[in-house]
PDB file of C-alpha atoms in Angstrom:
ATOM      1  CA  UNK A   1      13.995 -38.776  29.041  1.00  0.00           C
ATOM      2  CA  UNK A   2      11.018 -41.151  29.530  1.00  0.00           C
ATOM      3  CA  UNK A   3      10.616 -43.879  27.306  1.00  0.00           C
ATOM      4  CA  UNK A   4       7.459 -45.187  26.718  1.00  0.00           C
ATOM      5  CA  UNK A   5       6.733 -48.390  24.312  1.00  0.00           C
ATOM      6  CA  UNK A   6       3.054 -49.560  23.113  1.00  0.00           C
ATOM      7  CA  UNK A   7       2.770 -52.855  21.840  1.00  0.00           C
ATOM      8  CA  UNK A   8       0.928 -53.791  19.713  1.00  0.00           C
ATOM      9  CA  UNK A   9       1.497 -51.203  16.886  1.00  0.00           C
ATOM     10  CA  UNK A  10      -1.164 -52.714  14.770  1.00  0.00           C
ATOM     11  CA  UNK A  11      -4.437 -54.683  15.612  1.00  0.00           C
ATOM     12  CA  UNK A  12      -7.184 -55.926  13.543  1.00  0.00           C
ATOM     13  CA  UNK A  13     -10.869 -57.127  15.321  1.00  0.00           C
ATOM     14  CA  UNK A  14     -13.879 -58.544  14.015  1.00  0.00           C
ATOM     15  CA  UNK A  15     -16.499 -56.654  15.580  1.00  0.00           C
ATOM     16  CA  UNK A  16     -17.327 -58.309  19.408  1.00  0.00           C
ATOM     17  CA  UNK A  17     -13.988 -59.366  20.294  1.00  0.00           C
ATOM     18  CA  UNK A  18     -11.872 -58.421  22.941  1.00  0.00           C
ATOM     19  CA  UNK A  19      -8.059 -57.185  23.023  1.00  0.00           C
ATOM     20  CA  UNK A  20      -5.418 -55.727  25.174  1.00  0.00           C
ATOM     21  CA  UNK A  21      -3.134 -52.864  24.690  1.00  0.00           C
ATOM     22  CA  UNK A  22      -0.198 -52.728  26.363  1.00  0.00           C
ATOM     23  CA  UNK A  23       2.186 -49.470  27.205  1.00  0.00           C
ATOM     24  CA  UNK A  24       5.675 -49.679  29.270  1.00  0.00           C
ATOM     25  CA  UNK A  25       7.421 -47.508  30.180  1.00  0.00           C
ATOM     26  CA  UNK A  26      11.198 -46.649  31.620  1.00  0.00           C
ATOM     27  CA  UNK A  27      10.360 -44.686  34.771  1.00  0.00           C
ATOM     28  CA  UNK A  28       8.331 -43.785  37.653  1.00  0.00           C
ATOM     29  CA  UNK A  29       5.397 -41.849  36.277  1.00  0.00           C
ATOM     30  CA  UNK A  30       3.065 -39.315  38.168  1.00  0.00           C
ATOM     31  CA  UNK A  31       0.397 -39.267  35.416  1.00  0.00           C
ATOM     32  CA  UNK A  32      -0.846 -41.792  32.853  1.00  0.00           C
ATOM     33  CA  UNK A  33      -3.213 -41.203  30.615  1.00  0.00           C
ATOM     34  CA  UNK A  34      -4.985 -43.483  27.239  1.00  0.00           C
ATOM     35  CA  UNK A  35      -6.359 -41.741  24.584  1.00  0.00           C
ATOM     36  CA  UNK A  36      -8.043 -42.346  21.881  1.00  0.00           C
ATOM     37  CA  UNK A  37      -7.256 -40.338  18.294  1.00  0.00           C
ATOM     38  CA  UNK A  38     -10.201 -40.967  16.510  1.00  0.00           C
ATOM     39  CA  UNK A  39     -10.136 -40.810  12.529  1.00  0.00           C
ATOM     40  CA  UNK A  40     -10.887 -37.619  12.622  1.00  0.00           C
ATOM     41  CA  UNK A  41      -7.666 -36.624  14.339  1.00  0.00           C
ATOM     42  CA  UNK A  42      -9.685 -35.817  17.765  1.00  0.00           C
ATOM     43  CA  UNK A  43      -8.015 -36.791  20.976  1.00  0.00           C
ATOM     44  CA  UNK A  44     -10.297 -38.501  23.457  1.00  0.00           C
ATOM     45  CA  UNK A  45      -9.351 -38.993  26.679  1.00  0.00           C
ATOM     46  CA  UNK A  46     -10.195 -42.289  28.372  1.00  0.00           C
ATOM     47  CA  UNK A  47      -8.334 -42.845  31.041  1.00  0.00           C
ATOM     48  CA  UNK A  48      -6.160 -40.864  34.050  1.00  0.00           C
ATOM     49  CA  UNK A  49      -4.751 -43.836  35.940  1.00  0.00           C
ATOM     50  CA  UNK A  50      -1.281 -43.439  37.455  1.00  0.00           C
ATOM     51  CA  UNK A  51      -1.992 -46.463  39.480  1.00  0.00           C
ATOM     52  CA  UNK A  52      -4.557 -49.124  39.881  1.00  0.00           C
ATOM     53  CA  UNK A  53      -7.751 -50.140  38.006  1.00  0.00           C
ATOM     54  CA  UNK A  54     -10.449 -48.251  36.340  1.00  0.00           C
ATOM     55  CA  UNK A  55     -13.737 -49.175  34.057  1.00  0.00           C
ATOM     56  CA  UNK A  56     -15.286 -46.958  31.971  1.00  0.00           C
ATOM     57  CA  UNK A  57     -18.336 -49.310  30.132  1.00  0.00           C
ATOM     58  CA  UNK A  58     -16.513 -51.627  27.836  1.00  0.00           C
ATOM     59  CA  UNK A  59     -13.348 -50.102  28.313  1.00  0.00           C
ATOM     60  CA  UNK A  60     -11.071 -50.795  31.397  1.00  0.00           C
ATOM     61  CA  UNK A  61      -7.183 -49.705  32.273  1.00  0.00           C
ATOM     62  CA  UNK A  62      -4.639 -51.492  35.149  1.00  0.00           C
ATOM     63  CA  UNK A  63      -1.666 -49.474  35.742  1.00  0.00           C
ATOM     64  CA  UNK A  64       1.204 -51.486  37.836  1.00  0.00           C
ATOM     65  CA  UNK A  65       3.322 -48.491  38.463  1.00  0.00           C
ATOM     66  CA  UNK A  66       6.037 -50.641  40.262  1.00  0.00           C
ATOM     67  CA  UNK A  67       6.302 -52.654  37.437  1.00  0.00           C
ATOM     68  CA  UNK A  68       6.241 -49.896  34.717  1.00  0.00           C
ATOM     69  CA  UNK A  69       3.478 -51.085  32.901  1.00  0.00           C
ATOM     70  CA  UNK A  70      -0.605 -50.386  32.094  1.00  0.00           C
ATOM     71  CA  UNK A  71      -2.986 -52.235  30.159  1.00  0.00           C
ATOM     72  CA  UNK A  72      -5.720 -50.964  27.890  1.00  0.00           C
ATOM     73  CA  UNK A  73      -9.063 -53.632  27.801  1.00  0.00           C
ATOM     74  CA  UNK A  74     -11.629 -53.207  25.132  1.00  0.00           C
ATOM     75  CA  UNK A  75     -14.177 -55.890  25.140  1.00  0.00           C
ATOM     76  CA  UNK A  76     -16.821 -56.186  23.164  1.00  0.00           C
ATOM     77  CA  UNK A  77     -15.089 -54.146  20.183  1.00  0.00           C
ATOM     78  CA  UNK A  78     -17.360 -52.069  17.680  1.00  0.00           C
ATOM     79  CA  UNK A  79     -16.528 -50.237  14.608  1.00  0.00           C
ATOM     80  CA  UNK A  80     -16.481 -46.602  16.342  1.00  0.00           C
ATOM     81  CA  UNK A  81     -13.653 -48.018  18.764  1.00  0.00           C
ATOM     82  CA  UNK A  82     -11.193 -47.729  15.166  1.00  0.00           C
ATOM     83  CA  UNK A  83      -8.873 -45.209  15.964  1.00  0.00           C
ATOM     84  CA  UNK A  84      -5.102 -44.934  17.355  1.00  0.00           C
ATOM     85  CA  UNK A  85      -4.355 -45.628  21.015  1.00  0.00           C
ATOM     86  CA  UNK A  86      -1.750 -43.629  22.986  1.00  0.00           C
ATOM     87  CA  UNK A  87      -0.504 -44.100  26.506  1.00  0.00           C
ATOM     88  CA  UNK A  88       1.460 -40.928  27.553  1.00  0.00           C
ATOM     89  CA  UNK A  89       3.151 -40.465  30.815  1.00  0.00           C
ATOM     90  CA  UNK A  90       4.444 -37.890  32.481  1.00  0.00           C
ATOM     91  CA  UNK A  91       7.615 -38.445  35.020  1.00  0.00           C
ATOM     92  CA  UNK A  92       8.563 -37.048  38.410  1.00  0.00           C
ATOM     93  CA  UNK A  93      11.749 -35.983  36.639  1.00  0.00           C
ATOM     94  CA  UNK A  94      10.872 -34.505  33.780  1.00  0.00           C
ATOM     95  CA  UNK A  95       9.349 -30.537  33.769  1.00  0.00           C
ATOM     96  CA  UNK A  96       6.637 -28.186  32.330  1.00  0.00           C
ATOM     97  CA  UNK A  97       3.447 -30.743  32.527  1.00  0.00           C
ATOM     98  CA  UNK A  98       4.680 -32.565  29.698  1.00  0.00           C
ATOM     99  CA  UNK A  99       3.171 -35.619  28.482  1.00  0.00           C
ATOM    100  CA  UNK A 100       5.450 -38.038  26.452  1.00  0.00           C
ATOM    101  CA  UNK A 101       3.741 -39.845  24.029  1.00  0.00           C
ATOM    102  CA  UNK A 102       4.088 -43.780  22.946  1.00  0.00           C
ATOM    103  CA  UNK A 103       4.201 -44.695  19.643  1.00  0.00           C
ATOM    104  CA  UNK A 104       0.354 -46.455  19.380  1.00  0.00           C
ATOM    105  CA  UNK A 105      -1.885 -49.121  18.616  1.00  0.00           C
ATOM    106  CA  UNK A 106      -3.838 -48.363  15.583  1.00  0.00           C
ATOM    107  CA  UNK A 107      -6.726 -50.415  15.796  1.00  0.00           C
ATOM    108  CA  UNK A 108      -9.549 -51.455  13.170  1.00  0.00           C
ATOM    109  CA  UNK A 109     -12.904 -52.982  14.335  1.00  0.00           C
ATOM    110  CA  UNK A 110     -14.196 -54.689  11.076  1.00  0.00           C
ATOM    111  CA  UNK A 111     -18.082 -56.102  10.811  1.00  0.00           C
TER     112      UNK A 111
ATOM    113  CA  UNK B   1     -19.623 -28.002  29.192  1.00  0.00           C
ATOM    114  CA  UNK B   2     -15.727 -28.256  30.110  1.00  0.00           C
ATOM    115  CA  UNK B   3     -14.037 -28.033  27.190  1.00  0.00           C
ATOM    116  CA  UNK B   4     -10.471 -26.737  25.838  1.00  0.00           C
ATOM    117  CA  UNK B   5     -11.622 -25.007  22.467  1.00  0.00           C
ATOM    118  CA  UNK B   6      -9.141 -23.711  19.221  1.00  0.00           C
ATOM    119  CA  UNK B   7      -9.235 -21.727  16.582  1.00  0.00           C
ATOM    120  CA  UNK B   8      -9.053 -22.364  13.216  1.00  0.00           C
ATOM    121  CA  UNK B   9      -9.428 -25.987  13.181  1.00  0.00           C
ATOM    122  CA  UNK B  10      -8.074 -25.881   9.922  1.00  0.00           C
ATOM    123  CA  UNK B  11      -6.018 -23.493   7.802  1.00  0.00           C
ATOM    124  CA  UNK B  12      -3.734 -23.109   4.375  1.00  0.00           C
ATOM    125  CA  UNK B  13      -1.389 -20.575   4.156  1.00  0.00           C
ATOM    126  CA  UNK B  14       1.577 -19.551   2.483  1.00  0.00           C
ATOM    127  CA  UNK B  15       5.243 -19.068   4.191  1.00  0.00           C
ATOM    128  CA  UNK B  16       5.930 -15.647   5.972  1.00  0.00           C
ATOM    129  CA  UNK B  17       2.550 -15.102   6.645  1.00  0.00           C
ATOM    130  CA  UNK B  18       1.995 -14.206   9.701  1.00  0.00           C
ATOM    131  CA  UNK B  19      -0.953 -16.752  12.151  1.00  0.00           C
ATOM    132  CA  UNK B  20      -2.288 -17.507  15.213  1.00  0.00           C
ATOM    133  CA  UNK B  21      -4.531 -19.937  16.308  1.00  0.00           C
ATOM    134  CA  UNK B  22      -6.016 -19.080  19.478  1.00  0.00           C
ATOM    135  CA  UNK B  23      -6.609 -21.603  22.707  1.00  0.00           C
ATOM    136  CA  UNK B  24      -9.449 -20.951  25.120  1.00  0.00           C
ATOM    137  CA  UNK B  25     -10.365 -23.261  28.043  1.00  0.00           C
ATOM    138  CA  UNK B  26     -13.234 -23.207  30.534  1.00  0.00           C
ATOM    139  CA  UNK B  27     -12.102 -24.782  33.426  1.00  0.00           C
ATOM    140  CA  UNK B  28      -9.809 -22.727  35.163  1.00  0.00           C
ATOM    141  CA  UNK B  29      -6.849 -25.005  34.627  1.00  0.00           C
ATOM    142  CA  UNK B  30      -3.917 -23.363  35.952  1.00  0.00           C
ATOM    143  CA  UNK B  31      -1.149 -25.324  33.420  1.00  0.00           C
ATOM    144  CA  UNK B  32      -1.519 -24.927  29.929  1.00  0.00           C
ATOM    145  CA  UNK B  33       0.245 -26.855  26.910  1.00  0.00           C
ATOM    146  CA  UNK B  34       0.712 -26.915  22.770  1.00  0.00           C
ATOM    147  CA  UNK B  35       1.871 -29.807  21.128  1.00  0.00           C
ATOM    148  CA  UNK B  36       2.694 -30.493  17.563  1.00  0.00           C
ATOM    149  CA  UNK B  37       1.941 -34.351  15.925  1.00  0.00           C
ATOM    150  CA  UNK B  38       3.811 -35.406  13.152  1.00  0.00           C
ATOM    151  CA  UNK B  39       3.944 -39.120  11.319  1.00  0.00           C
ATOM    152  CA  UNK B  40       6.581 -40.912  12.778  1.00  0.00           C
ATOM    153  CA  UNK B  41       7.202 -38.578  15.392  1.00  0.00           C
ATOM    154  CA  UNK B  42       4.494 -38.768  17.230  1.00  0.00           C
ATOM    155  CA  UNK B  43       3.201 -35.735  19.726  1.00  0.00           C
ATOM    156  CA  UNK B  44       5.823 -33.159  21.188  1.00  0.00           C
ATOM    157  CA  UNK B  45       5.315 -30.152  23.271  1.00  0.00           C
ATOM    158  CA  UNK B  46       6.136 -26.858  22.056  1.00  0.00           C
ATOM    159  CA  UNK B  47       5.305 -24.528  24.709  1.00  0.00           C
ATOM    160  CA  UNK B  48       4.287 -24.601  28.276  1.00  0.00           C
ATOM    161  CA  UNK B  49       2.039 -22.240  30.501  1.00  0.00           C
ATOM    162  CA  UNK B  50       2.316 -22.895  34.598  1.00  0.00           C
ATOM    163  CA  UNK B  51       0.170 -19.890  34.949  1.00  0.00           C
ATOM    164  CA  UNK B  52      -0.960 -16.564  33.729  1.00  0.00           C
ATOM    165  CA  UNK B  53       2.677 -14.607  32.560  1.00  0.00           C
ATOM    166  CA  UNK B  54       4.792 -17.582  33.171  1.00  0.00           C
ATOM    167  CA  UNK B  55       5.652 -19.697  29.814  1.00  0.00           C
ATOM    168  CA  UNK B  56       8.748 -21.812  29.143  1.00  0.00           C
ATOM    169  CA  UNK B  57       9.813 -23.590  26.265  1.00  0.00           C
ATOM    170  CA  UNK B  58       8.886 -27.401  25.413  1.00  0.00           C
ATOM    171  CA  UNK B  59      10.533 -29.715  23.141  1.00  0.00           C
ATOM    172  CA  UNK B  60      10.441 -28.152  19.599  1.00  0.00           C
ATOM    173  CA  UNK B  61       9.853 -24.678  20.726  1.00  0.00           C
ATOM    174  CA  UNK B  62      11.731 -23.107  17.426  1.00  0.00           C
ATOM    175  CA  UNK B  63       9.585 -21.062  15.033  1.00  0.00           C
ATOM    176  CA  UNK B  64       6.750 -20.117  17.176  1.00  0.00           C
ATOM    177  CA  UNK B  65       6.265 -17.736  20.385  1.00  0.00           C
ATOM    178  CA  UNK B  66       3.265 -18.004  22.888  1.00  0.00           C
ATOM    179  CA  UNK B  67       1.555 -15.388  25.209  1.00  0.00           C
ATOM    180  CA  UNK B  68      -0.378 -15.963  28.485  1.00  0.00           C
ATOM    181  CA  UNK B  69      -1.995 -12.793  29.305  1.00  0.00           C
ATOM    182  CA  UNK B  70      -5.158 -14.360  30.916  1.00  0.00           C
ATOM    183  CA  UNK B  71      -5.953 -17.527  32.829  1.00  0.00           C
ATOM    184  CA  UNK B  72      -8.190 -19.186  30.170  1.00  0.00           C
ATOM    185  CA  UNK B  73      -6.165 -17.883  26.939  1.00  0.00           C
ATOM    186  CA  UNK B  74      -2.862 -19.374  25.249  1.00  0.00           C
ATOM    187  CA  UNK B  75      -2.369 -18.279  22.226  1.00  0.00           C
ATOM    188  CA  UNK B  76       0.404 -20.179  19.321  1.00  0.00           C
ATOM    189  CA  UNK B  77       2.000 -17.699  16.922  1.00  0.00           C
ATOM    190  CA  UNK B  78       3.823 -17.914  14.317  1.00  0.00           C
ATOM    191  CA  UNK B  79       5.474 -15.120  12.974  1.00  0.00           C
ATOM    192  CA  UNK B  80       7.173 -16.805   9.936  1.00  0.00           C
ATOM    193  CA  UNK B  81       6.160 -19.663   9.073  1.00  0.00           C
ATOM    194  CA  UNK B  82       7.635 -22.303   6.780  1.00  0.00           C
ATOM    195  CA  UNK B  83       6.380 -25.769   5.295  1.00  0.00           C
ATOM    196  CA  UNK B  84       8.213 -27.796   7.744  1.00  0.00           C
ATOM    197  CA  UNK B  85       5.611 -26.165  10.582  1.00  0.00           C
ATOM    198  CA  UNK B  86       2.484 -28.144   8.599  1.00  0.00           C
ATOM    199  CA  UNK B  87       0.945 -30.278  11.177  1.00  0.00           C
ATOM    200  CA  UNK B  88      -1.641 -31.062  13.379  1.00  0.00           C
ATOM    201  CA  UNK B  89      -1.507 -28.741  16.392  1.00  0.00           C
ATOM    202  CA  UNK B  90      -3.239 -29.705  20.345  1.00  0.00           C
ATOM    203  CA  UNK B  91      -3.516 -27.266  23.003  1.00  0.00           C
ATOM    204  CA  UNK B  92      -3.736 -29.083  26.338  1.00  0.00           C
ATOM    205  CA  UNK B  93      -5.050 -27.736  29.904  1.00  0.00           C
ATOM    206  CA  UNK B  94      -4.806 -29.411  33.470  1.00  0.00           C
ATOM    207  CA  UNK B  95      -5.329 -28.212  37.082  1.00  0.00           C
ATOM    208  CA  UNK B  96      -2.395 -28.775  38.972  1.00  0.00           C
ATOM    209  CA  UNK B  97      -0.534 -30.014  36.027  1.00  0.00           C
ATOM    210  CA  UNK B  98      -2.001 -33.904  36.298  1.00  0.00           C
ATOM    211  CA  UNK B  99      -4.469 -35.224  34.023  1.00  0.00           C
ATOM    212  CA  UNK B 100      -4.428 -33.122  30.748  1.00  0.00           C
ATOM    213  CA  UNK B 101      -7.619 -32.326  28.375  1.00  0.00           C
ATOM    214  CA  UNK B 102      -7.140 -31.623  24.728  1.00  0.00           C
ATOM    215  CA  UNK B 103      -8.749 -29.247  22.456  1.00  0.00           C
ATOM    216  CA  UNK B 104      -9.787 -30.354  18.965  1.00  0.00           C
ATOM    217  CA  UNK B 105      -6.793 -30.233  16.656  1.00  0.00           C
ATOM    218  CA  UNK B 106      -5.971 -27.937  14.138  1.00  0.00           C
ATOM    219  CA  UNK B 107      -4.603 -28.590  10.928  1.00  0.00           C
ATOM    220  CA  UNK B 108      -2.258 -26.609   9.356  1.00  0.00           C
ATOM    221  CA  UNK B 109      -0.677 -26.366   6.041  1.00  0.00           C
ATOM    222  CA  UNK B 110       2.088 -23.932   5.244  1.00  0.00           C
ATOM    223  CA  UNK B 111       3.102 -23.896   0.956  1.00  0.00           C
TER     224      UNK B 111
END
């Protein structure tokens, strides 16, 4: 099946910086989704972006599908962006909707 | 407000006792999706719904059955259960089986 790697596992801000999360992945995707997993186990969704760029306020996503890649930008980091970061895919191959997972970037925003 | 919704967020329980926890969603979302998420394992799909009376197994599908009587409805069950079913549960939804929406979580512990 579908591989998908995150990178990096862990991150640590002081609050106002930026960062970027990466997610690869092993095969031509149809979806691609971020979410964020917030400490109270809650999955947020952020971003559907198969291809191309999106912003959503502070937050952005680039997906380079022919180069089996997306990245995650969070500028301007505050505490409430703590949390774990997934990238999940799903792949023309696989069946039944299914998203697979990456591994996350658990991130903490200190003051 | 769209929303995917479940019920109980959290529970205890003891093995062999029978459970559901229900799944309701509001949008008309034709595919419909549990997933388990355990440390160091990260999320995998349990069961799949493509549409009202039409399930197929996911992943990890062993220990639990599902039902899709109506559109908006997907129940998990569990007829047995045993510890090694503790975790945190998702039900997903999506129209036309692209970007997915997740309900809340639920957390369940089985002594």
């Amino acid at each position: 099946g579908i591989q998908v790697e995150q990178s990096p596992p862990d991150l640590i801000l002081q609050e106002g910086a930026n960062s970027t999360l990466r997610c690869n992945f092993s095969d031509s995707v149809n979806n691609l989704q971020w979410f964020h997993q917030n400490p109270w186990g809650q999955l947020i969704n952020l971003f559907y972006i198969p291809s191309g760029t999106k912003q959503n306020g502070r937050l952005s996503a680039t997906t380079v599908a022919t180069e089996r890649y997306s990245l995650l930008y969070i500028s301007s980091s505050q505490t409430t962006d703590s949390g774990v970061y997934f990238c999940a895919v799903d792949s023309f191959t696989g069946g039944g909707n299914k998203l697979t997972f990456g591994t996350g970037t658990q991130l903490k925003v200190e003051l | 407000e769209a929303q995917v919704t479940q019920n109980p967020r959290y529970l205890i329980t003891v093995t062999g006792k029978k459970l559901t926890v229900t799944c309701s969603q509001n949008m008309n979302h034709e595919y419909m999706s549990w997933y388990r998420q355990d440390p160091g394992l990260g999320l995998r799909q349990i069961y799949y719904s493509m549409n009202v009376e039409v399930t197929d197994k996911g992943d990890v599908p062993e220990g639990y059955k599902v039902s899709r009587k109506e559109k908006r409805n997907f129940p998990l069950i569990l007829e047995s259960p045993s510890p090694n079913q503790t975790s945190l549960y998702f039900c997903a939804s999506s129209l036309g089986g692209i970007e997915q929406f997740f309900g809340p979580g639920t957390r369940l512990t089985v002594l």
